[in-house]
XYZ file of C-alpha atoms in Angstrom:
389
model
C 185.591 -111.330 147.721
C 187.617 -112.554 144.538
C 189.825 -115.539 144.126
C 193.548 -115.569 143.972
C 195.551 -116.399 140.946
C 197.365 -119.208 142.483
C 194.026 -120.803 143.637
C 192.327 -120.392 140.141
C 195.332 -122.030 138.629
C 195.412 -124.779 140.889
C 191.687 -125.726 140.493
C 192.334 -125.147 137.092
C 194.478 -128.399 137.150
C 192.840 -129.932 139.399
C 189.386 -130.131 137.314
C 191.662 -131.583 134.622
C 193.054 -134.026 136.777
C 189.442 -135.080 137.226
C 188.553 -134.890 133.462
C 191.268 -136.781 132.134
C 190.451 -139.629 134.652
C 186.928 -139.522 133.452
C 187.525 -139.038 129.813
C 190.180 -142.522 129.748
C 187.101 -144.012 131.307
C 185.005 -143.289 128.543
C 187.397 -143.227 125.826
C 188.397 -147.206 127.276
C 184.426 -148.183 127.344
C 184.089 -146.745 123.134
C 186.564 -149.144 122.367
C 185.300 -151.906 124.744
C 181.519 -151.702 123.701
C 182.301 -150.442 120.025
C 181.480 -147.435 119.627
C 178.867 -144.202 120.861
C 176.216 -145.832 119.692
C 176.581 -148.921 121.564
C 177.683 -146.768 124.373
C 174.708 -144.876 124.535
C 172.550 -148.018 124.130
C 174.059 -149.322 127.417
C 173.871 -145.831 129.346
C 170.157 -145.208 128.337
C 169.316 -149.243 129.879
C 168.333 -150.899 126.492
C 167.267 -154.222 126.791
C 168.446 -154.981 123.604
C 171.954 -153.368 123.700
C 174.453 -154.589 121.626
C 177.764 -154.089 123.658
C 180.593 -156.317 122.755
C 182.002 -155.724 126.180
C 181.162 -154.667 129.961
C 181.875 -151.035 129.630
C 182.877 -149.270 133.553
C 181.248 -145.788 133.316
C 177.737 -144.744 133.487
C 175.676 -141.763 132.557
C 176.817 -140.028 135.634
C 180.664 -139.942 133.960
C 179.085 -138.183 131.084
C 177.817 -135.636 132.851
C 180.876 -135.152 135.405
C 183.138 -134.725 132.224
C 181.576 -131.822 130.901
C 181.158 -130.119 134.566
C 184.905 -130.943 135.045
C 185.689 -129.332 131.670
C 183.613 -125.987 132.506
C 184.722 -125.792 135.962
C 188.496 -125.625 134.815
C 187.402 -122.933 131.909
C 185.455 -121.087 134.572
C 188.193 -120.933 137.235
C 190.807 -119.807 134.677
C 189.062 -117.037 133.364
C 186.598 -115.957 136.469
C 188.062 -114.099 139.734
C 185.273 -115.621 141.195
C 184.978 -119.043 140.508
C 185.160 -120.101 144.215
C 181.616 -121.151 144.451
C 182.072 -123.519 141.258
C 185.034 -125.239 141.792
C 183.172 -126.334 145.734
C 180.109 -127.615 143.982
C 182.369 -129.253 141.565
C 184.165 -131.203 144.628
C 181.231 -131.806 146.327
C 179.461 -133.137 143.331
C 182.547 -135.349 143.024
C 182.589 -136.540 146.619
C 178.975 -137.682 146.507
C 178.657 -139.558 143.512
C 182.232 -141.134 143.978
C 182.763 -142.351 147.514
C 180.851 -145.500 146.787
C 183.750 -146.511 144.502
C 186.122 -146.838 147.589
C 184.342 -150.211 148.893
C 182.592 -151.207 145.299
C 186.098 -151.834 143.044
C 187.584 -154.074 145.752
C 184.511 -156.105 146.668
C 184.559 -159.735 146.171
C 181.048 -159.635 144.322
C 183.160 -157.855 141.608
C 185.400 -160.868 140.869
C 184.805 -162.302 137.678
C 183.096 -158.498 136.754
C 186.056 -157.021 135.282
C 189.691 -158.258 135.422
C 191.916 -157.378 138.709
C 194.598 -155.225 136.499
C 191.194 -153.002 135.637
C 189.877 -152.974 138.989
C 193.257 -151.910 140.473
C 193.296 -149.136 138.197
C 190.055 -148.247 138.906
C 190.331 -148.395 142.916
C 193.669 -145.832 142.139
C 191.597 -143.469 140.348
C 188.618 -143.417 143.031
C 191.490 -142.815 145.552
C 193.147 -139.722 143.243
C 189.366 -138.167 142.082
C 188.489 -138.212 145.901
C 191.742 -136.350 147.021
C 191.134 -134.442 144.164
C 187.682 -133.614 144.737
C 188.485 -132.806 148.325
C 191.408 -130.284 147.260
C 188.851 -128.306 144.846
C 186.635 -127.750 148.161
C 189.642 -126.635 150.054
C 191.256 -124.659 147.409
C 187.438 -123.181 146.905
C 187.134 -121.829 150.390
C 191.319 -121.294 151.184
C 191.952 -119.114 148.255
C 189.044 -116.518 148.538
C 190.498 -112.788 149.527
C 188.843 -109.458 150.181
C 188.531 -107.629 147.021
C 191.496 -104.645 147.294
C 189.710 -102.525 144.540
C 185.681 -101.034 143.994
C 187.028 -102.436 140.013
C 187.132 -106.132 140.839
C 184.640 -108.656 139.404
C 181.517 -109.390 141.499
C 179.348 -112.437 142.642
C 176.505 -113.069 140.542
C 173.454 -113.958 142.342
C 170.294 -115.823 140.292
C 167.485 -113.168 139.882
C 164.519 -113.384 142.260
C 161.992 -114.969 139.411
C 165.239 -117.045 138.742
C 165.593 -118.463 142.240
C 162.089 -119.056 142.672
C 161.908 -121.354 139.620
C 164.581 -123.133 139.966
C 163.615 -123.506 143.722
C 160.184 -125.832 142.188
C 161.763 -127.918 139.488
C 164.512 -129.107 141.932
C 162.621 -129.543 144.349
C 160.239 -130.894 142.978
C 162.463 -133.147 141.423
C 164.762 -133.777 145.032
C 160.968 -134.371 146.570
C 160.165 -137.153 143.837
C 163.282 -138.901 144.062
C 163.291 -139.496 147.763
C 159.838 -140.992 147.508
C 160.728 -143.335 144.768
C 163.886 -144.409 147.803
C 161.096 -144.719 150.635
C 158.795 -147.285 148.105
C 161.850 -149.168 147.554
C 162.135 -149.797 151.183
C 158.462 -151.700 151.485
C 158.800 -153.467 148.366
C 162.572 -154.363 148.304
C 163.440 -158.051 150.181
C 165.113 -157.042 153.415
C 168.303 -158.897 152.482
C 168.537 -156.896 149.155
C 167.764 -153.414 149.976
C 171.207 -152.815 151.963
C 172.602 -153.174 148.792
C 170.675 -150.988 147.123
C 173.098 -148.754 148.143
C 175.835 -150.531 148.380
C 175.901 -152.809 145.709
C 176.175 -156.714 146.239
C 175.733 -160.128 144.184
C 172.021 -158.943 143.053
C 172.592 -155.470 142.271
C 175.451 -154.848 140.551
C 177.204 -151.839 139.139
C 179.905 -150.797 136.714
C 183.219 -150.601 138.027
C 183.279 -146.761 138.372
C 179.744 -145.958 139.423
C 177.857 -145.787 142.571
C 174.714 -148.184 143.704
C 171.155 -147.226 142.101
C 170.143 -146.089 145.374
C 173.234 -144.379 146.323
C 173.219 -142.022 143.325
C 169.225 -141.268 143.108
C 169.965 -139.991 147.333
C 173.185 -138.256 146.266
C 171.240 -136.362 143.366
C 168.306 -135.763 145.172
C 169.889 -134.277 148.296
C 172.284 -132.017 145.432
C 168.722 -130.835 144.308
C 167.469 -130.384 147.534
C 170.668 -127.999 148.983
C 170.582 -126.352 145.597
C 166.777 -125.413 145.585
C 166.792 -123.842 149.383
C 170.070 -121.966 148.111
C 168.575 -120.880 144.983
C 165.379 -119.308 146.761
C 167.662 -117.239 149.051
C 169.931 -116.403 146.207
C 173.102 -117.837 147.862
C 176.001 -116.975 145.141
C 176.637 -120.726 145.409
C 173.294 -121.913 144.002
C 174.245 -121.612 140.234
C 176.925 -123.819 140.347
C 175.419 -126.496 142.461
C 172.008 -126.462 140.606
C 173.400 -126.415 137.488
C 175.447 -129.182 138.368
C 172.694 -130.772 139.742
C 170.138 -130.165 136.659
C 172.825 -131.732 134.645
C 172.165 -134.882 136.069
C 168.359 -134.906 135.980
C 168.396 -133.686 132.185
C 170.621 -136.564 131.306
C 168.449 -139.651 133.698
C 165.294 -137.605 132.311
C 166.660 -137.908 128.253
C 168.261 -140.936 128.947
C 165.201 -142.806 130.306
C 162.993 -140.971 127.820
C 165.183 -142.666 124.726
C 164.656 -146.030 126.406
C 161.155 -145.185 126.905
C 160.453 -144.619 122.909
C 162.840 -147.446 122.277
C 160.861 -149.712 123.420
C 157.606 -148.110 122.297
C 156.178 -148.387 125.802
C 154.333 -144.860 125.108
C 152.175 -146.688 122.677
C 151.360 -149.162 125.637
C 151.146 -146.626 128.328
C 147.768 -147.236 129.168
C 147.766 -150.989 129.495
C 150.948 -150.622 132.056
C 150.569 -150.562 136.086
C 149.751 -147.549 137.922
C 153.705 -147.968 139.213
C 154.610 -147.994 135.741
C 152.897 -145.090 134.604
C 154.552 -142.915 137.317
C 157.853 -144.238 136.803
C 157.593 -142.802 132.823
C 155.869 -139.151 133.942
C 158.847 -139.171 136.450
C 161.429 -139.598 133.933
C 159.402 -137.016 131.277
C 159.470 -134.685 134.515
C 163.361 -135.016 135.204
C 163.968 -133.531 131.262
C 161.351 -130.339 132.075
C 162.843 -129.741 135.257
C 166.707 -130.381 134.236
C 165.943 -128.307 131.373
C 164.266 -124.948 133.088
C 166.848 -125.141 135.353
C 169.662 -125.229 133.272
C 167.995 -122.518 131.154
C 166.505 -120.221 134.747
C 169.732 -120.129 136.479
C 172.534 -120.273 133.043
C 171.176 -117.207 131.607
C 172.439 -114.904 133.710
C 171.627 -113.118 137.382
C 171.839 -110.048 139.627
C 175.359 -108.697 140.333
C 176.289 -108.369 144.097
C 176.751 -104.957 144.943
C 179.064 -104.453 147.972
C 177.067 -103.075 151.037
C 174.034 -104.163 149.764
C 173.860 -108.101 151.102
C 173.463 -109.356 147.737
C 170.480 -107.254 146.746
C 172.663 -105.598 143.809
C 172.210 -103.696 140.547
C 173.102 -104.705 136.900
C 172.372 -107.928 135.057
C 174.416 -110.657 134.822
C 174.511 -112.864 131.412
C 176.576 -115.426 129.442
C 179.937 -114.056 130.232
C 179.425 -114.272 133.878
C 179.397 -118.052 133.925
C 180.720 -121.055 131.792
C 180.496 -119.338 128.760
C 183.356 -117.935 125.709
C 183.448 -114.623 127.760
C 185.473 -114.367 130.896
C 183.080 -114.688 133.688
C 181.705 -113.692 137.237
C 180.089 -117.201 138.284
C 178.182 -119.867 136.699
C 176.741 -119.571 133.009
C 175.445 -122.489 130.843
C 175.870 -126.124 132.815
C 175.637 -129.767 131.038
C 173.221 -130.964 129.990
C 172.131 -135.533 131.676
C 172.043 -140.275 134.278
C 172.688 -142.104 135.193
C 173.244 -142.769 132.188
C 170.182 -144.614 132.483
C 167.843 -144.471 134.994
C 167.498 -147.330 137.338
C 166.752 -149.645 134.936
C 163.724 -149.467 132.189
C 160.086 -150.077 133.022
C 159.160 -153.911 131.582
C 156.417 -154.586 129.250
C 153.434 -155.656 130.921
C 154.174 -158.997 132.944
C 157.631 -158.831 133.173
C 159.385 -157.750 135.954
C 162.057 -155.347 136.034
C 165.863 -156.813 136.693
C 168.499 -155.174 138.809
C 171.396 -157.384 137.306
C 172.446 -159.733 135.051
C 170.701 -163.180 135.397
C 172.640 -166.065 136.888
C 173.921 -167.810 133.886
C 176.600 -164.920 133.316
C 176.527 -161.034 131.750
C 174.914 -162.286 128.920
C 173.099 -165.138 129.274
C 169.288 -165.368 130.073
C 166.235 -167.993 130.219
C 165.399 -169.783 127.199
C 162.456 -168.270 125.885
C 163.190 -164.269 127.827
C 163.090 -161.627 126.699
C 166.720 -160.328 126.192
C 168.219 -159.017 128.936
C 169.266 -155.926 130.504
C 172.665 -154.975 129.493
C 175.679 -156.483 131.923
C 175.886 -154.786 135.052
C 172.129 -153.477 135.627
C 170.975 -149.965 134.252
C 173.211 -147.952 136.789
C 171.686 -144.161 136.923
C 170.319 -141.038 138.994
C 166.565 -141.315 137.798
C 163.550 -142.946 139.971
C 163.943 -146.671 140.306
C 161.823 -148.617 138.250
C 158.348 -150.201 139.676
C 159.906 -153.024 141.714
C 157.872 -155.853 141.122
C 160.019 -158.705 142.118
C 161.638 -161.153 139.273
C 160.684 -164.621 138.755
C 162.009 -166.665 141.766
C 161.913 -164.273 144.432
């Protein structure tokens, strides 16, 4: 199969659709918070962050940037980019559709101002439409190859497969069971909005709910793994995409972690604790062999073979400089930060800001966490319940 030129051109544009939408997003927030520094304070979760303003991305915009970016090189210069510009839609789908409900919610008012959140509720609408129109431009513009000279699928080698089969799902395995503790620790009148956001659990104004994004990444990981083990042609586009997002929550969460120098306490912390930092130290291994199992290269499919083909595959088969024949080197990850930081011993973790406003907290607290929560695709943090509960 190879893919037409009027398909590769039109996911071409599509994908920059999508980045440009991301990358006024982020370019707004550097301005807003006051620069990457402060940026990246409020991504990784720091309590102490010094944003001037509420920024409206997350990690997970980070991460979707550089995937849009690839996915328009890849389908420009690849006759076989089909399978990447799908996982780039459904990527998009599943980490966006919360924004449809979230930007017009009345626990937003007062968040962000309405001319922001109408803008923001028009660019959810266009990166969904968008998102759905790389799928069907993905499967629509595939053709039977008219020549034994045309490019062919590249398929992740069997030790390949088998790797990155473990580290996602592994990684898909431990973020479900961080979602089923949430649901016998979690009040029952908060944990609906867990996952769909609400007065106590916020989120920025272009992100998803904590437990909306760690299911959405988790069940990416999932799909991905099973496809990598079988070799699907479609599995080094979706893991990648996937171990983009784990390597970012894993790095992300790891900064935070040495930030607050809660290594040097690590002992002294809960059990709860404990696993919530090996978790996050997991998510950068397994984002990282991923990335590194499944970028550098695969088997080419040989027609009449069912995929069991000859010849190597290598940089220029993927996102790399060379033109290629599937999916090279992906990102490399959210959220942005994780679902918030682990506290120091005998304080419990927040999933908001406190009462008094974005910024304020109780006299005597510790500072808190930065306006908005610590939106992200890691675990959750241990959910001990804050004062008052």
């Amino acid at each position: 199969m190879t893919f037409t030129r009027g398909a590769r051109i039109t996911g071409a544009v599509l994908c920059a659709v999508l980045a440009l939408i991301t990358a006024g997003w982020i370019v707004r927030d550097l301005r807003v918070t006051g620069g990457p520094a402060e940026l990246w304070e409020y991504w990784a979760g720091y309590m102490d962050a010094r944003a001037k303003g509420v920024p409206a991305t997350s990690q997970g915009s980070g991460v979707l940037l550089v995937v849009y970016v690839l996915a328009a090189v890849a389908a420009l210069r690849s006759s076989i980019a089909a399978s990447v510009l799908i996982a780039t839609g459904v990527a998009t789908l599943a980490v966006r559709l919360p924004g449809v409900w979230i930007t017009g919610s009345s626990w937003m008012n007062g968040s962000y101002a309405d001319e922001l959140r109408t803008r923001a509720m028009l660019g959810t609408f266009v990166a969904l439409a968008a998102a759905l129109a790389l799928v069907v431009t993905g499967a629509a513009g595939r053709r039977p190859a008219d020549d034994g000279g045309a490019a062919r699928h590249v398929r992740p080698g069997r030790g390949a497969g088998v790797l990155a089969f473990l580290a996602l799902g592994a990684t898909g395995v431990f973020y479900l069971a961080w979602e089923v503790r949430q649901a016998f620790v979690l009040p029952g009148y908060l944990y609906p909005a867990w996952y769909t956001g609400g007065e106590q659990i916020r989120v920025v104004l272009t992100d998803a709910p904590p437990g909306w994004n760690s299911v959405a990444v988790a069940l990416l990981c999932l799909v991905a793994a099973f496809s990598a083990v079988v070799r699907a042609v479609h599995s080094r586009p979706l893991g990648m995409i996937a171990a983009g997002f784990v390597l970012t929550s894993g790095v992300l969460g790891v900064a935070r972690t040495v930030h607050h120098d809660l290594l040097d306490r690590f002992a002294d912390l809960g059990t709860e604790y404990q696993l919530n930092l090996l978790t996050l130290f997991f998510s950068v291994l397994a984002g990282a062999v991923t990335l590194v199992a499944l970028g550098r290269g695969g088997v080419e499919e040989v027609p009449g073979t069912g995929g069991q083909g000859y010849g190597p595959g290598g940089w220029s088969q993927g996102w790399g400089p060379a033109a290629g024949q599937g999916y090279g080197q992906g990102p490399g990850q959210g959220p942005g930060p994780g679902y918030g930081y682990p506290s120091v011993p005998g304080q419990a973790p927040g999933y908001g800001p406190p009462p008094g406003g974005p910024h304020s907290s109780a006299p005597g607290a510790p500072p808190a966490a930065p306006p908005g929560g610590a939106p992200g695709y890691g675990p959750p943090p241990p959910s001990s319940p804050p004062p008052g509960w």
